[in-house]
Coordinates of C-alpha atoms in Angstrom, one line a residue:
M1200 CA -12.0 0.0 5.3
V1201 CA -8.4 0.8 6.1
I1202 CA -6.5 -1.9 8.0
P1203 CA -3.4 -0.8 10.0
S1204 CA -0.3 -2.4 8.3
D1205 CA 1.0 -3.5 11.7
Q1206 CA -1.9 -5.8 12.1
L1207 CA -0.8 -7.9 9.0
S1208 CA 1.7 -10.7 9.1
G1209 CA 5.1 -9.9 7.6
E1210 CA 4.3 -12.3 4.8
A1211 CA 1.0 -10.7 4.0
L1212 CA 2.5 -7.2 3.9
E1213 CA 5.3 -8.3 1.7
A1214 CA 2.8 -9.8 -0.7
L1215 CA 0.9 -6.6 -0.8
I1216 CA 4.1 -4.6 -1.4
E1217 CA 5.1 -7.0 -4.2
E1218 CA 1.6 -6.7 -5.8
Y1219 CA 1.8 -2.9 -5.6
C1220 CA 5.3 -2.8 -7.2
L1221 CA 4.2 -5.1 -10.1
R1222 CA 1.1 -3.1 -10.7
E1223 CA 2.6 0.4 -10.4
A1224 CA 6.3 0.0 -11.5
G1225 CA 5.9 -2.8 -14.0
G1226 CA 9.2 -3.2 -15.9
A1227 CA 11.0 0.0 -15.2
D1228 CA 14.3 0.5 -16.9
V1229 CA 16.5 -0.4 -14.0
E1230 CA 18.5 -3.5 -13.3
D1231 CA 16.3 -4.7 -10.4
P1232 CA 13.1 -2.6 -10.4
L1233 CA 11.3 -4.7 -7.8
S1234 CA 14.1 -4.4 -5.3
D1235 CA 14.1 -0.6 -5.4
C1236 CA 10.3 -0.4 -5.5
R1237 CA 9.9 -2.7 -2.5
E1238 CA 12.1 -0.5 -0.4
Q1239 CA 10.3 2.7 -1.5
V1240 CA 6.9 1.2 -0.9
A1241 CA 7.8 -0.3 2.5
R1242 CA 8.9 3.2 3.6
A1243 CA 5.7 4.8 2.2
V1244 CA 3.6 2.2 4.2
A1245 CA 5.6 3.0 7.3
R1246 CA 5.0 6.7 6.9
G1247 CA 1.2 6.2 6.3
Q1248 CA 1.5 7.5 2.7
L1249 CA 0.3 4.1 1.4
V1250 CA -2.4 2.3 3.4
V1251 CA -4.0 -1.2 3.3
L1252 CA -7.5 -0.9 1.9
Y1253 CA -9.7 -3.9 2.6
T1254 CA -12.6 -4.3 0.3
P1255 CA -14.8 -7.2 1.6
Y1256 CA -17.4 -6.9 -1.1
N1257 CA -15.0 -7.2 -4.1
P1258 CA -14.8 -10.9 -5.0
N1259 CA -11.5 -10.4 -6.9
Q1260 CA -9.4 -8.5 -4.5
V1261 CA -9.8 -8.2 -0.7
A1262 CA -6.8 -6.1 0.2
T1263 CA -4.5 -3.7 -1.7
L1264 CA -2.1 -0.8 -1.0
V1265 CA -3.4 2.6 -2.1
P1266 CA -2.2 6.1 -1.6
A1267 CA -3.8 7.6 1.5
D1268 CA -4.7 10.8 -0.3
Q1269 CA -7.0 9.0 -2.7
L1270 CA -9.3 7.8 0.1
D1271 CA -12.3 9.5 1.4
D1272 CA -11.7 11.2 4.8
N1273 CA -14.0 8.6 6.5
E1274 CA -11.8 5.8 5.3
V1275 CA -8.5 7.1 6.7
P1276 CA -7.8 6.7 10.4
D1277 CA -7.5 10.0 12.3
E1278 CA -3.7 9.7 12.8
Q1279 CA -3.1 9.4 9.0
Q1280 CA -5.2 12.3 7.9
G1281 CA -3.3 15.3 6.4
E1282 CA -0.3 13.3 5.3
S1283 CA 0.7 13.2 1.6
A1284 CA 1.0 10.1 -0.6
P1285 CA 4.3 9.3 -2.4

């Protein structure tokens, strides 16, 4: 189930962005990889390219950021369908 990012607290969204950056960017060869990644990911969330996926039946992870184009059409809200992921 996709949760609109504007329904999350700022702290919760920042934590999801941080987790996404650590998972996807790792230790890129730049001075402060997380700073650059956080900005890019926040923009992608704002554009709807990355969405918050809530997985209530997964005991290890209840929410994560995922590219919208990797979801089934029935998981993406109508206003986000047709947009590309980063």
